[in-house]
PDB file of C-alpha atoms in Angstrom:
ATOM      1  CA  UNK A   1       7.980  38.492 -56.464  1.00 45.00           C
ATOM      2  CA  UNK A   2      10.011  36.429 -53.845  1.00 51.00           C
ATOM      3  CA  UNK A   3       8.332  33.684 -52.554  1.00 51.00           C
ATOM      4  CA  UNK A   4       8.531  32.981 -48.850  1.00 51.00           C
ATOM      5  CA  UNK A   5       8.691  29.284 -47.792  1.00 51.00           C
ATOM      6  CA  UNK A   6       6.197  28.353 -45.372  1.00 53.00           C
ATOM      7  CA  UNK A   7       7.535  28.291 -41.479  1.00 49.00           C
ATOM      8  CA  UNK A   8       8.062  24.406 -40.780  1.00 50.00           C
ATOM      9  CA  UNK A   9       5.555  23.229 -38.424  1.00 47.00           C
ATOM     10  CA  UNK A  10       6.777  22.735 -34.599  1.00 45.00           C
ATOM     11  CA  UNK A  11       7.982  19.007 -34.141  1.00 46.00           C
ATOM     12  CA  UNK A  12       7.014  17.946 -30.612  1.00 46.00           C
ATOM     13  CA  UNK A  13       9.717  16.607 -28.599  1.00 52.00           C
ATOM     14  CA  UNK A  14       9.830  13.564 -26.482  1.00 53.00           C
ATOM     15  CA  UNK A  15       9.860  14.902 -22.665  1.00 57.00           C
ATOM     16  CA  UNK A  16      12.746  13.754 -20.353  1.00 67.00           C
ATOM     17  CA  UNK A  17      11.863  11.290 -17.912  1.00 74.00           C
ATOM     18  CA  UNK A  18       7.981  11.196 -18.913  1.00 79.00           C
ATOM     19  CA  UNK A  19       7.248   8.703 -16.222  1.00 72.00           C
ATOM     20  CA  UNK A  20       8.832  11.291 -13.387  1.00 84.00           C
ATOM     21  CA  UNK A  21       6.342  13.922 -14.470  1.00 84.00           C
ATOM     22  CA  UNK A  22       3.725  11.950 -14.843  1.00 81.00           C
ATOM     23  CA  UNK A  23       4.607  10.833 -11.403  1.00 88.00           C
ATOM     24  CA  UNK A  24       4.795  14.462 -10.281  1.00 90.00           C
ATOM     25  CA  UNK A  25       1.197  15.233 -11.528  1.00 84.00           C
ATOM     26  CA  UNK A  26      -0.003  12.219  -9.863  1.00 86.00           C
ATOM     27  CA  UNK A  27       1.798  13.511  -6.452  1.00 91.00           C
ATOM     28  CA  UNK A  28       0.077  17.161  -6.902  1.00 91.00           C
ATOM     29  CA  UNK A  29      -3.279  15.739  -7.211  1.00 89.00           C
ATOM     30  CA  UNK A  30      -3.363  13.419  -4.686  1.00 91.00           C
ATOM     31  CA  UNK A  31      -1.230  15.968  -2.139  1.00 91.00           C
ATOM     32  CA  UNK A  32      -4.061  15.776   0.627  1.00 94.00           C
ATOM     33  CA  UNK A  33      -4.375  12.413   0.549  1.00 94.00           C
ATOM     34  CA  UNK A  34      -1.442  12.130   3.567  1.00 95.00           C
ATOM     35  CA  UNK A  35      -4.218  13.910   5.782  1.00 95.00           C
ATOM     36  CA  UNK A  36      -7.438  11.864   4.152  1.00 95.00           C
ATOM     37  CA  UNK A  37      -5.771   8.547   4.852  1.00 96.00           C
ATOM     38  CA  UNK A  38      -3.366   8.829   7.216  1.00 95.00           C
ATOM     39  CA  UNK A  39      -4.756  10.754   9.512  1.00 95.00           C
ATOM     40  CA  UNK A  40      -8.245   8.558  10.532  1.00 95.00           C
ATOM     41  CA  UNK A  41      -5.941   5.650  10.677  1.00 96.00           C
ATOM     42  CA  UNK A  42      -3.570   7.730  12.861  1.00 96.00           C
ATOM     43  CA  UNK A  43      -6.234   8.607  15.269  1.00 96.00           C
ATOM     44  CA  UNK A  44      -6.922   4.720  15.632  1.00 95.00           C
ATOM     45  CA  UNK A  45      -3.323   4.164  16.851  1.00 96.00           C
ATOM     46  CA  UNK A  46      -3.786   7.277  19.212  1.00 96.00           C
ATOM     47  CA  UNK A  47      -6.950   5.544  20.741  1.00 95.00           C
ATOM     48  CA  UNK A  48      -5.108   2.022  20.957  1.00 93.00           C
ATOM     49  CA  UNK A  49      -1.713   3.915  22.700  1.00 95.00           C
ATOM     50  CA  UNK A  50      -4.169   5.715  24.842  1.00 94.00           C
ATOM     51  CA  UNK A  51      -6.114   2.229  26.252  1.00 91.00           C
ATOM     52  CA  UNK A  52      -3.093   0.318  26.786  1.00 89.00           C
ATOM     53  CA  UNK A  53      -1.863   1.534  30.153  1.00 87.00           C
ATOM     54  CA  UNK A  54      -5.163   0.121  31.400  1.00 83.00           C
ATOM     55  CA  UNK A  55      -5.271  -3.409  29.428  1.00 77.00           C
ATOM     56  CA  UNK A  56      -1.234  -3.819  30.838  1.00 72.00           C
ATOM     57  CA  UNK A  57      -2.964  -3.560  34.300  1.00 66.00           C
ATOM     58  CA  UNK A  58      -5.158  -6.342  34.131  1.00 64.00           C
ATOM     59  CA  UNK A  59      -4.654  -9.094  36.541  1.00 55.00           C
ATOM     60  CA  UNK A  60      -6.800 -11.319  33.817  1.00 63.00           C
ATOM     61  CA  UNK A  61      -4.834 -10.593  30.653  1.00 62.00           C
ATOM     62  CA  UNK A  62      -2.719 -14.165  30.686  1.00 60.00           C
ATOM     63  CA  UNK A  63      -6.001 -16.102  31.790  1.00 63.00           C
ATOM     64  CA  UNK A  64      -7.333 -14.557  27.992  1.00 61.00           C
ATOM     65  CA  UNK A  65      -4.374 -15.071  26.286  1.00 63.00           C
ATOM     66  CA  UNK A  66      -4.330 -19.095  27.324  1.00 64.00           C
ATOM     67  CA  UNK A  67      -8.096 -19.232  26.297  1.00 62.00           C
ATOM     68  CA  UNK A  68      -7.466 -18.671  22.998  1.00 60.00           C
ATOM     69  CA  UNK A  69      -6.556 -21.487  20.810  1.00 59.00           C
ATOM     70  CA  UNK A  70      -2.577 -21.818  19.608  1.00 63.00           C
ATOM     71  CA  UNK A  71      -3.578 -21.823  15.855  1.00 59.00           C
ATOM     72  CA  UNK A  72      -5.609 -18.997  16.152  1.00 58.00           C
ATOM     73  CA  UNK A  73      -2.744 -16.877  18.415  1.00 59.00           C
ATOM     74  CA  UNK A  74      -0.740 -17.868  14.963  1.00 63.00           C
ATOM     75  CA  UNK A  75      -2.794 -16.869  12.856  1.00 58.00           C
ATOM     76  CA  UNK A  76      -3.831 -13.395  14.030  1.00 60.00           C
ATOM     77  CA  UNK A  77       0.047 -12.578  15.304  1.00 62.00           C
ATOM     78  CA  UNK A  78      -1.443 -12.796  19.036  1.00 65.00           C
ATOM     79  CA  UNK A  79       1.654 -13.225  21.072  1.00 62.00           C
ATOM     80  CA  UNK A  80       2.006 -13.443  25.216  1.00 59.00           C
ATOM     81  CA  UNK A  81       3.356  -9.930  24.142  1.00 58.00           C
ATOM     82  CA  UNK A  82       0.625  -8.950  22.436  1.00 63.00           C
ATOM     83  CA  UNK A  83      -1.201  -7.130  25.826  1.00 70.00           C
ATOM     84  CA  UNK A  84       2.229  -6.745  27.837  1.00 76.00           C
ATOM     85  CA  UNK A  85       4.036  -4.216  25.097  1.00 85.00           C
ATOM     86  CA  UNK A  86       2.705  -1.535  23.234  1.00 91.00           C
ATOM     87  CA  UNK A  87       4.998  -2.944  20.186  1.00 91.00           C
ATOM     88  CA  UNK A  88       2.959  -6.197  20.342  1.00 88.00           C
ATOM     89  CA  UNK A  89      -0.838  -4.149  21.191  1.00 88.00           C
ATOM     90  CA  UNK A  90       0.165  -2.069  18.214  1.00 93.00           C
ATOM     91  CA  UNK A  91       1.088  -4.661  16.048  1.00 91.00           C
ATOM     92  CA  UNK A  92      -2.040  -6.946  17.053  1.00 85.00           C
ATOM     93  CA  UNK A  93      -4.302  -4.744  16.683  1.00 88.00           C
ATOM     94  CA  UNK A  94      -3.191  -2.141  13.976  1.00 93.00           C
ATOM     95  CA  UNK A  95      -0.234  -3.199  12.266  1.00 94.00           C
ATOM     96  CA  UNK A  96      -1.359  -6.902  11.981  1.00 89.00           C
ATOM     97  CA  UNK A  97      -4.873  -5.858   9.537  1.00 90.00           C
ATOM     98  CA  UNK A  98      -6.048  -2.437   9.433  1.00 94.00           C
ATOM     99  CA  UNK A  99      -2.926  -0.664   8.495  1.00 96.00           C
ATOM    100  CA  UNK A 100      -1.888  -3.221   5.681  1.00 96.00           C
ATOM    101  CA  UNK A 101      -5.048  -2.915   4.528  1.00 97.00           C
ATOM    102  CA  UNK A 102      -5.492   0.777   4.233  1.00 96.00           C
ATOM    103  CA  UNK A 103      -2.096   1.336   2.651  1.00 97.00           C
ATOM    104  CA  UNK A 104      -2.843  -1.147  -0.094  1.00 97.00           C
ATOM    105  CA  UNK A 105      -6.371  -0.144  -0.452  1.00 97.00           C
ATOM    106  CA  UNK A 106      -4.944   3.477  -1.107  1.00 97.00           C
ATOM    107  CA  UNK A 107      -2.642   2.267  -3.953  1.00 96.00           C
ATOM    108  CA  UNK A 108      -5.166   0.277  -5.481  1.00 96.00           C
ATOM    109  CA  UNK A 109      -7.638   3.389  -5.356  1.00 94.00           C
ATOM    110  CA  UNK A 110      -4.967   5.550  -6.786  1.00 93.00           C
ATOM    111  CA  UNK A 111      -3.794   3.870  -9.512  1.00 92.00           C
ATOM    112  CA  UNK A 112      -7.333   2.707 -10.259  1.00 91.00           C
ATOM    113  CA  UNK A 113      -8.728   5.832 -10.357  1.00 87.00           C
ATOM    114  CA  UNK A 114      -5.872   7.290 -12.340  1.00 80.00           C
ATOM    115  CA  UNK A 115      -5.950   4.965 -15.092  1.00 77.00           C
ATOM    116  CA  UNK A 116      -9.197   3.248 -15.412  1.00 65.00           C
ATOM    117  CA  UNK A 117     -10.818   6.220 -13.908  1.00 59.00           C
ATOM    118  CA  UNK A 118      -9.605   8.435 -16.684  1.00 59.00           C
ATOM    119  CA  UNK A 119     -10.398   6.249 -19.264  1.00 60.00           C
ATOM    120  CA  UNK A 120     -13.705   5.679 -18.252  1.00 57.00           C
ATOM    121  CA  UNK A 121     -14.636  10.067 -17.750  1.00 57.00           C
ATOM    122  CA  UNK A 122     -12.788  10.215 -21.699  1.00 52.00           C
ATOM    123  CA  UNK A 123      -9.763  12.303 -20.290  1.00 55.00           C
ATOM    124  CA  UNK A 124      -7.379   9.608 -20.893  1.00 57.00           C
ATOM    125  CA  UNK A 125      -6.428  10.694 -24.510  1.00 55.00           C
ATOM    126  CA  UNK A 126      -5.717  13.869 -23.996  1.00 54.00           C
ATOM    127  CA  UNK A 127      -3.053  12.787 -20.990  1.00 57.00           C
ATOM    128  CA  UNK A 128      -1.719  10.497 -23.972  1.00 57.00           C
ATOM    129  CA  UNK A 129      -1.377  13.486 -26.282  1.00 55.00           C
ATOM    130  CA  UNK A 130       1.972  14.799 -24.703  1.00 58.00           C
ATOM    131  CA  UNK A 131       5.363  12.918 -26.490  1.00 58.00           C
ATOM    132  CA  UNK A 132       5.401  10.396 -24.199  1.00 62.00           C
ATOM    133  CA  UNK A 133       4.653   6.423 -24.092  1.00 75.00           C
ATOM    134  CA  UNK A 134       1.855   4.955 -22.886  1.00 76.00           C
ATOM    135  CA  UNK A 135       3.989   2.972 -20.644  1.00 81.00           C
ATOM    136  CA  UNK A 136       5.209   6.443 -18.898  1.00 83.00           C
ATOM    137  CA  UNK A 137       1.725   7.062 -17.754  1.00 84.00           C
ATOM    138  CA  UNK A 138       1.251   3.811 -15.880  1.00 85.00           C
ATOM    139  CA  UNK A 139       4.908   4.034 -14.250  1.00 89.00           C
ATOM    140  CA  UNK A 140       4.066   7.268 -13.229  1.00 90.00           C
ATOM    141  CA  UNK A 141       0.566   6.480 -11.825  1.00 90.00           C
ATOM    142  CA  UNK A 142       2.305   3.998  -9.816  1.00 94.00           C
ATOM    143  CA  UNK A 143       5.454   5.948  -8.489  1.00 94.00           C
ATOM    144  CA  UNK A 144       3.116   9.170  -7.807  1.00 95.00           C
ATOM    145  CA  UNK A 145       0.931   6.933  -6.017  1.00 95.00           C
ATOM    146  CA  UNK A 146       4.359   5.120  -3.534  1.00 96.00           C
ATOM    147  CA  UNK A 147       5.324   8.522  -3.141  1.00 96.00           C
ATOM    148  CA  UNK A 148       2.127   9.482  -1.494  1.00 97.00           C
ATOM    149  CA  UNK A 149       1.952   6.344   0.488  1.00 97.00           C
ATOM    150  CA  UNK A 150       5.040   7.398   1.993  1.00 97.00           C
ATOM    151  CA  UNK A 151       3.105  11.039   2.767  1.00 97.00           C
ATOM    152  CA  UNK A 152       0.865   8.894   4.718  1.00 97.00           C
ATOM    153  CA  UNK A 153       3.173   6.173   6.315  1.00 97.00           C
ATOM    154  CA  UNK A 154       4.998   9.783   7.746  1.00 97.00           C
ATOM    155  CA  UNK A 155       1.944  11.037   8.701  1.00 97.00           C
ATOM    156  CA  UNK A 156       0.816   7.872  10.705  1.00 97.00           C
ATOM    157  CA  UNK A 157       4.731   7.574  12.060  1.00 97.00           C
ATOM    158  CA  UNK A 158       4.412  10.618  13.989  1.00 97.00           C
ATOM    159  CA  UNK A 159       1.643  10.671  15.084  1.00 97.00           C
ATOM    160  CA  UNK A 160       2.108   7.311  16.859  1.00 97.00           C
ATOM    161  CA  UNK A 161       5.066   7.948  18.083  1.00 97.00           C
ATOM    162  CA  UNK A 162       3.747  11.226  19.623  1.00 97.00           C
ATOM    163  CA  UNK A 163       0.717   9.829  21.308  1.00 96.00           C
ATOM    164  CA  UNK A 164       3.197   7.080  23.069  1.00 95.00           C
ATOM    165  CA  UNK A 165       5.325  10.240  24.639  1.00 95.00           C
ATOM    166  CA  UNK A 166       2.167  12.129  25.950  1.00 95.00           C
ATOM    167  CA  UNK A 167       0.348   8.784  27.413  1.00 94.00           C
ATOM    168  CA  UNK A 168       3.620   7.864  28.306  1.00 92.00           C
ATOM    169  CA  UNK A 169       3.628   4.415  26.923  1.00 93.00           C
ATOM    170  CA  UNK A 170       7.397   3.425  26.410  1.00 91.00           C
ATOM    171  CA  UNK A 171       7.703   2.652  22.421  1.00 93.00           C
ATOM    172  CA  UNK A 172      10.331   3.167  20.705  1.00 94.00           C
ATOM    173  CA  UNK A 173      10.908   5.889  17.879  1.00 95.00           C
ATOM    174  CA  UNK A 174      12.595   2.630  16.164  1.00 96.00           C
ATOM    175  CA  UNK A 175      10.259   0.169  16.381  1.00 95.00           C
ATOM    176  CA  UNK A 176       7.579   2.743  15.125  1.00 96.00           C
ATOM    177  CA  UNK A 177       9.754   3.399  12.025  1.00 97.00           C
ATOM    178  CA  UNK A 178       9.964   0.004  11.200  1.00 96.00           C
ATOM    179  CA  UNK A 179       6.767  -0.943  11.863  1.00 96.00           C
ATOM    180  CA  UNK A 180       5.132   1.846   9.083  1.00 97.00           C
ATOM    181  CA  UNK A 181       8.285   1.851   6.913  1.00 97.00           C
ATOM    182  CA  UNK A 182       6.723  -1.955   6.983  1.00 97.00           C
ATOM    183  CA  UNK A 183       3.559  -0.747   5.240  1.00 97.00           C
ATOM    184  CA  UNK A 184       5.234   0.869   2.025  1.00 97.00           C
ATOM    185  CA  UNK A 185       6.907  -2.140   0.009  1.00 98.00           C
ATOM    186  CA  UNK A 186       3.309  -4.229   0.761  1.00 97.00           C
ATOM    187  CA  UNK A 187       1.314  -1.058  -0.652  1.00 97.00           C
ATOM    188  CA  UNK A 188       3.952  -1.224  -3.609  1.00 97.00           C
ATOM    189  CA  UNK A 189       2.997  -5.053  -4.333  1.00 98.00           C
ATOM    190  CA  UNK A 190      -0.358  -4.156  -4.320  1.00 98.00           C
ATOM    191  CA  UNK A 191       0.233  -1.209  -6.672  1.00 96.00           C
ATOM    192  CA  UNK A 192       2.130  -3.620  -9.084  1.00 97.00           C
ATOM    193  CA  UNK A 193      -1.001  -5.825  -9.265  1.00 97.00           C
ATOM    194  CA  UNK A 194      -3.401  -2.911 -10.248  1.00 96.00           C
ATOM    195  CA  UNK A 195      -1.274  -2.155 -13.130  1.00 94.00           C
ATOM    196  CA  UNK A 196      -1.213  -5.684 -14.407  1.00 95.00           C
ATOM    197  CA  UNK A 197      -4.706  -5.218 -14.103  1.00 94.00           C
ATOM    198  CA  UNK A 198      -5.099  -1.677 -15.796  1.00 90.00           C
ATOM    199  CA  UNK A 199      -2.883  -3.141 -18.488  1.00 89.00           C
ATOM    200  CA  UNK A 200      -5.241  -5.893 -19.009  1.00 88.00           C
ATOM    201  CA  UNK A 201      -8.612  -4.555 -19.162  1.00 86.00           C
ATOM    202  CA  UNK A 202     -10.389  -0.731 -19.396  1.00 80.00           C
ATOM    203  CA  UNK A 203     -13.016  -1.617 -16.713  1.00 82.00           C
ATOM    204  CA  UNK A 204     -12.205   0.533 -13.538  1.00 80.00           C
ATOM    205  CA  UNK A 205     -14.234  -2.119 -11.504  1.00 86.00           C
ATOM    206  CA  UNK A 206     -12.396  -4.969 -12.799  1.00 91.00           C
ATOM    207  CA  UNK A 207      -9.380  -3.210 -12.056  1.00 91.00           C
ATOM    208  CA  UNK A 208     -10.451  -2.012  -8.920  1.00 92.00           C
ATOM    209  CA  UNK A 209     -12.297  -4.698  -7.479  1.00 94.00           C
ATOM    210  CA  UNK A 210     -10.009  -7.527  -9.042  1.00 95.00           C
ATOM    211  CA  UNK A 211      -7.091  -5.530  -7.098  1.00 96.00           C
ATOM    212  CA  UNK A 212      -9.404  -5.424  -4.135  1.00 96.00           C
ATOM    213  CA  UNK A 213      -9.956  -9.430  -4.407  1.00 97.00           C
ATOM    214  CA  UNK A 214      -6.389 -10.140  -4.682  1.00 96.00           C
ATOM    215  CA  UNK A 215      -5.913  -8.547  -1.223  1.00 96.00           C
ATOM    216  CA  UNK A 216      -7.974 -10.614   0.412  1.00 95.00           C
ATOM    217  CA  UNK A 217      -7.616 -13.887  -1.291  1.00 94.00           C
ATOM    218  CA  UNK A 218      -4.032 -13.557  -0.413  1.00 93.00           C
ATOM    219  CA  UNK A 219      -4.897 -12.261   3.469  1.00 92.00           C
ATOM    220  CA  UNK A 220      -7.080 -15.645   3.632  1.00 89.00           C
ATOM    221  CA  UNK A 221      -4.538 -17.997   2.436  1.00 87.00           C
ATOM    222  CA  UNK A 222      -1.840 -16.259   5.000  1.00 85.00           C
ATOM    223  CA  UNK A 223      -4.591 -16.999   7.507  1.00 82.00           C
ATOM    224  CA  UNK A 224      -5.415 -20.171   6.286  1.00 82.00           C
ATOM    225  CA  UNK A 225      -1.803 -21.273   6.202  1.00 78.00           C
ATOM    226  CA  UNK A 226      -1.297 -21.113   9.664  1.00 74.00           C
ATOM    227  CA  UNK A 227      -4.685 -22.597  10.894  1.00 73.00           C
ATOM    228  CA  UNK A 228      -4.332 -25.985   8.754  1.00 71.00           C
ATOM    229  CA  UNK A 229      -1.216 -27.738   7.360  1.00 69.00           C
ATOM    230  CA  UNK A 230      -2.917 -28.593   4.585  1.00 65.00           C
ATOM    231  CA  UNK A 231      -2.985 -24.791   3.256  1.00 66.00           C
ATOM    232  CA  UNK A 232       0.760 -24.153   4.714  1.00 68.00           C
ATOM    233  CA  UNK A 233       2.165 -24.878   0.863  1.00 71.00           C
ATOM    234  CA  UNK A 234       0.214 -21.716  -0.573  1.00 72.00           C
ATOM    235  CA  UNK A 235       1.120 -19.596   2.741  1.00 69.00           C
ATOM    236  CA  UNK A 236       4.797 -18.706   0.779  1.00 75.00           C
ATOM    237  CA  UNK A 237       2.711 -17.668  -2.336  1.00 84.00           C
ATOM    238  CA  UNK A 238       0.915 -14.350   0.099  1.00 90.00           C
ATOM    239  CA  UNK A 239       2.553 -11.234   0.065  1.00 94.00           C
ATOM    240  CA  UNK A 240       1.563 -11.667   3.716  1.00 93.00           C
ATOM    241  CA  UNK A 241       3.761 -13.756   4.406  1.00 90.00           C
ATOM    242  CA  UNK A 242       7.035 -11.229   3.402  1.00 93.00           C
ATOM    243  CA  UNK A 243       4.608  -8.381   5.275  1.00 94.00           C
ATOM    244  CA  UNK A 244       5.549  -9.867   9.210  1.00 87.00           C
ATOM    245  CA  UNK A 245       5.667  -7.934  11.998  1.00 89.00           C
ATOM    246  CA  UNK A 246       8.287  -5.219  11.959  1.00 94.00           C
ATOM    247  CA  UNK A 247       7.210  -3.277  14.612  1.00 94.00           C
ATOM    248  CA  UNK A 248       8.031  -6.708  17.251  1.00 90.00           C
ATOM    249  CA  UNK A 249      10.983  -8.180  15.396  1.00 91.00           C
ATOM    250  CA  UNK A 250      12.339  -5.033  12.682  1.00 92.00           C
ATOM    251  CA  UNK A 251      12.419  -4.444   9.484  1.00 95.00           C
ATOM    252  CA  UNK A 252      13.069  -7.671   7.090  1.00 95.00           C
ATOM    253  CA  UNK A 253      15.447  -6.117   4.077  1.00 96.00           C
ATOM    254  CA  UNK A 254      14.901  -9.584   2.190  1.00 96.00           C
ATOM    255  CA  UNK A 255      11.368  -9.715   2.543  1.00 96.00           C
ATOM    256  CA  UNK A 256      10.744  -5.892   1.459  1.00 97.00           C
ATOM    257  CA  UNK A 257      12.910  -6.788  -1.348  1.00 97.00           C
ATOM    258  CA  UNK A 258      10.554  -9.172  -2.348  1.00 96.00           C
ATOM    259  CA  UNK A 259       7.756  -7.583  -2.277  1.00 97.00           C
ATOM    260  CA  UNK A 260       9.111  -4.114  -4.336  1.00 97.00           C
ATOM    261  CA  UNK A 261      10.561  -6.926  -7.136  1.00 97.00           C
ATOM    262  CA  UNK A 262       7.403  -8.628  -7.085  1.00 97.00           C
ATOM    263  CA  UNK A 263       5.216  -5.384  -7.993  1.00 97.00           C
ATOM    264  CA  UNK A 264       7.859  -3.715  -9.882  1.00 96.00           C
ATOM    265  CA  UNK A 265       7.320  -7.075 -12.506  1.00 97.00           C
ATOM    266  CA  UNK A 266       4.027  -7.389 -12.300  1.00 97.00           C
ATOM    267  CA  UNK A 267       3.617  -3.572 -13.329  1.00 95.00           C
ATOM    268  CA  UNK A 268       6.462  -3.682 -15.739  1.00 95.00           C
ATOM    269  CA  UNK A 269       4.113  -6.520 -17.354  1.00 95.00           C
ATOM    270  CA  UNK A 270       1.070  -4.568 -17.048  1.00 93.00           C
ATOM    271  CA  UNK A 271       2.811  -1.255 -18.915  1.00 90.00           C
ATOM    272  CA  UNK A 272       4.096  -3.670 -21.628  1.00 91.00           C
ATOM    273  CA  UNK A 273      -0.031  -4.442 -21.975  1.00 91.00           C
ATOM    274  CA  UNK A 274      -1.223  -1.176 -21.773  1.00 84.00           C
ATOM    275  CA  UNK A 275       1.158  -0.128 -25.009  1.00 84.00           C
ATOM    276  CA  UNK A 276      -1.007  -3.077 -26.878  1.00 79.00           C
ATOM    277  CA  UNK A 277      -4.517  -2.669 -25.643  1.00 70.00           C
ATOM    278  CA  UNK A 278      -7.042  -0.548 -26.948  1.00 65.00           C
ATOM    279  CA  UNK A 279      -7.589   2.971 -24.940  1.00 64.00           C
ATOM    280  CA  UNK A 280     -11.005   3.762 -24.532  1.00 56.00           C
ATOM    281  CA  UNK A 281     -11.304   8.143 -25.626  1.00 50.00           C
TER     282      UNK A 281
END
C-alpha cells in the first residue's frame, strides 16, 4: 500500500493593511451615522440662518453687545460681529460650543463603543481572530470613525450653506468650508484620547466617560483662561485653544496640525497599550 501524506493544514496569512479594513468595517457600520448626527445639528444651523435677518434688524443689538462684560465677550467668542454677520451668529452660537462638541462626542462614542463596547458584549475575540495585530483594530476604530466625521462635517456643510442661499443671508461657501472643515482635526484629538484610554483600561465607561471628562475639563480651562489671568498659563494646554474660529478668521493649517499630531500620539500610545493589556473574551 502507498501511503498518502496528510494535506498540510492552511497557514493563515497576515492581511494587507489590517488597520484599512478594519477601518472599512468600522465605516460600513457606522454609514448612517452622517444622517443621525449631522443632520439634527444641521437643522440647528438652518434655524439660526433662518432668525438672523431679524436679529441684524434690531436697533438694540449694540446696546446688548456693550452690556455684556469684555471678559465674558472673550470668553464665549462674542464679537461686535457676532449679531452683524452671519459668519460671526454662526460661529457664536454654533460653531463656538455645540458643533465642537457634537463632533467630538461622536468620536468618543465611536471608538468607545467599538472597542470597549465589544469587549464588554464578548465579540472582541473573535474580531482579534483574523491575522492581524491588536494594534490594527484600534487604528482602524479610529480612522473608520474620522472618516465618518467627515460624512457628517459634509452633511452639516451643505446644508448650511444651502439654508444661507434660500433665506438669503450672504455667507460665503468659503467661510462655511472652513468653519466645519474646522470641526474634523478637534474630533481627531478627541479620538486620539479615547484610544489612550481604550488602551489603558477594558471599562467602556471609563473609556467613555473619562473621554467625555477630558472634553470638558479642557472646554473649562479655555474658558477659564480668558476670564482670569491667573488660569491664562493652562489656556495653551486646551485643544480649544488650536480649535478658534475658522468660520470669522479661516482655517489655521498650524493649529489643525496640532491637533491631528496630538491625537495621532496619544492613540499611537494607546495601540502600543492595547498589544500589552489583557482583552476581556
Amino acid at each position: 500500500m502507498t501511503a498518502v501524506a496528510p494535506a498540510p493544514a492552511a497557514v493563515a496569512r497576515p492581511m494587507r493593511a489590517p488597520w484599512l479594513r478594519f477601518a472599512r468595517y468600522v465605516a460600513r457600520r457606522k454609514r448612517f451615522a452622517p444622517l443621525a448626527w449631522g443632520l439634527p445639528l444641521a437643522l440647528m444651523t438652518v434655524m439660526v440662518v433662518a432668525v438672523f435677518p431679524s436679529i441684524r434688524a434690531s436697533s438694540r443689538l449694540d446696546e446688548l453687545i456693550n452690556a455684556y462684560p469684555d471678559a465674558l465677550k472673550e470668553a464665549f467668542g462674542i464679537t461686535d460681529a457676532s449679531f452683524s454677520s452671519i459668519s460671526g451668529y454662526l460661529a457664536a452660537e454654533i460653531f463656538s460650543m455645540i458643533a465642537p462638541f457634537t463632533g467630538a462626542a461622536f468620536m468618543i462614542h465611536a471608538v468607545t463603543t467599538g472597542v470597549s463596547g465589544a469587549e464588554h458584549r464578548g465579540v472582541l475575540d473573535v474580531m482579534l481572530s483574523v491575522p492581524a495585530r491588536r494594534r490594527h483594530l484600534l487604528a482602524g476604530q479610529l480612522a473608520g470613525a474620522a472618516a465618518v466625521l467627515l460624512g457628517i462635517i459634509v452633511v452639516l456643510g451643505v446644508v448650511t450653506q444651502a439654508a444661507a442661499y434660500a433665506f438669503g443671508v450672504d455667507l460665503s461657501p468659503t467661510d462655511t468650508l472652513a468653519g466645519v472643515l474646522n470641526l474634523w482635526p478637534l474630533g481627531v484629538f478627541f479620538g486620539g484620547v479615547t484610544v489612550l484610554l481604550a488602551g489603558l483600561t477594558r471599562r467602556g465607561a471609563v473609556v467613555g466617560g473619562g473621554a467625555a471628562g477630558v472634553l470638558a475639563v479642557t472646554y473649562l480651562a479655555e474658558v477659564l483662561g480668558k476670564l482670569s489671568d491667573a488660569f491664562a498659563t493652562i489656556d495653551g494646554l486646551s485643544p480649544f485653544h488650536y480649535y478658534g474660529s475658522a468660520i470669522e478668521e479661516g482655517l489655521d493649517p498650524a493649529a489643525c496640525a496640532i491637533l491631528v499630531a496630538t491625537g495621532a500620539t496619544l492613540a499611537a500610545v494607546g495601540c502600543a497599550l492595547f498589544e500589552r493589556r489583557d482583552v476581556g473574551a
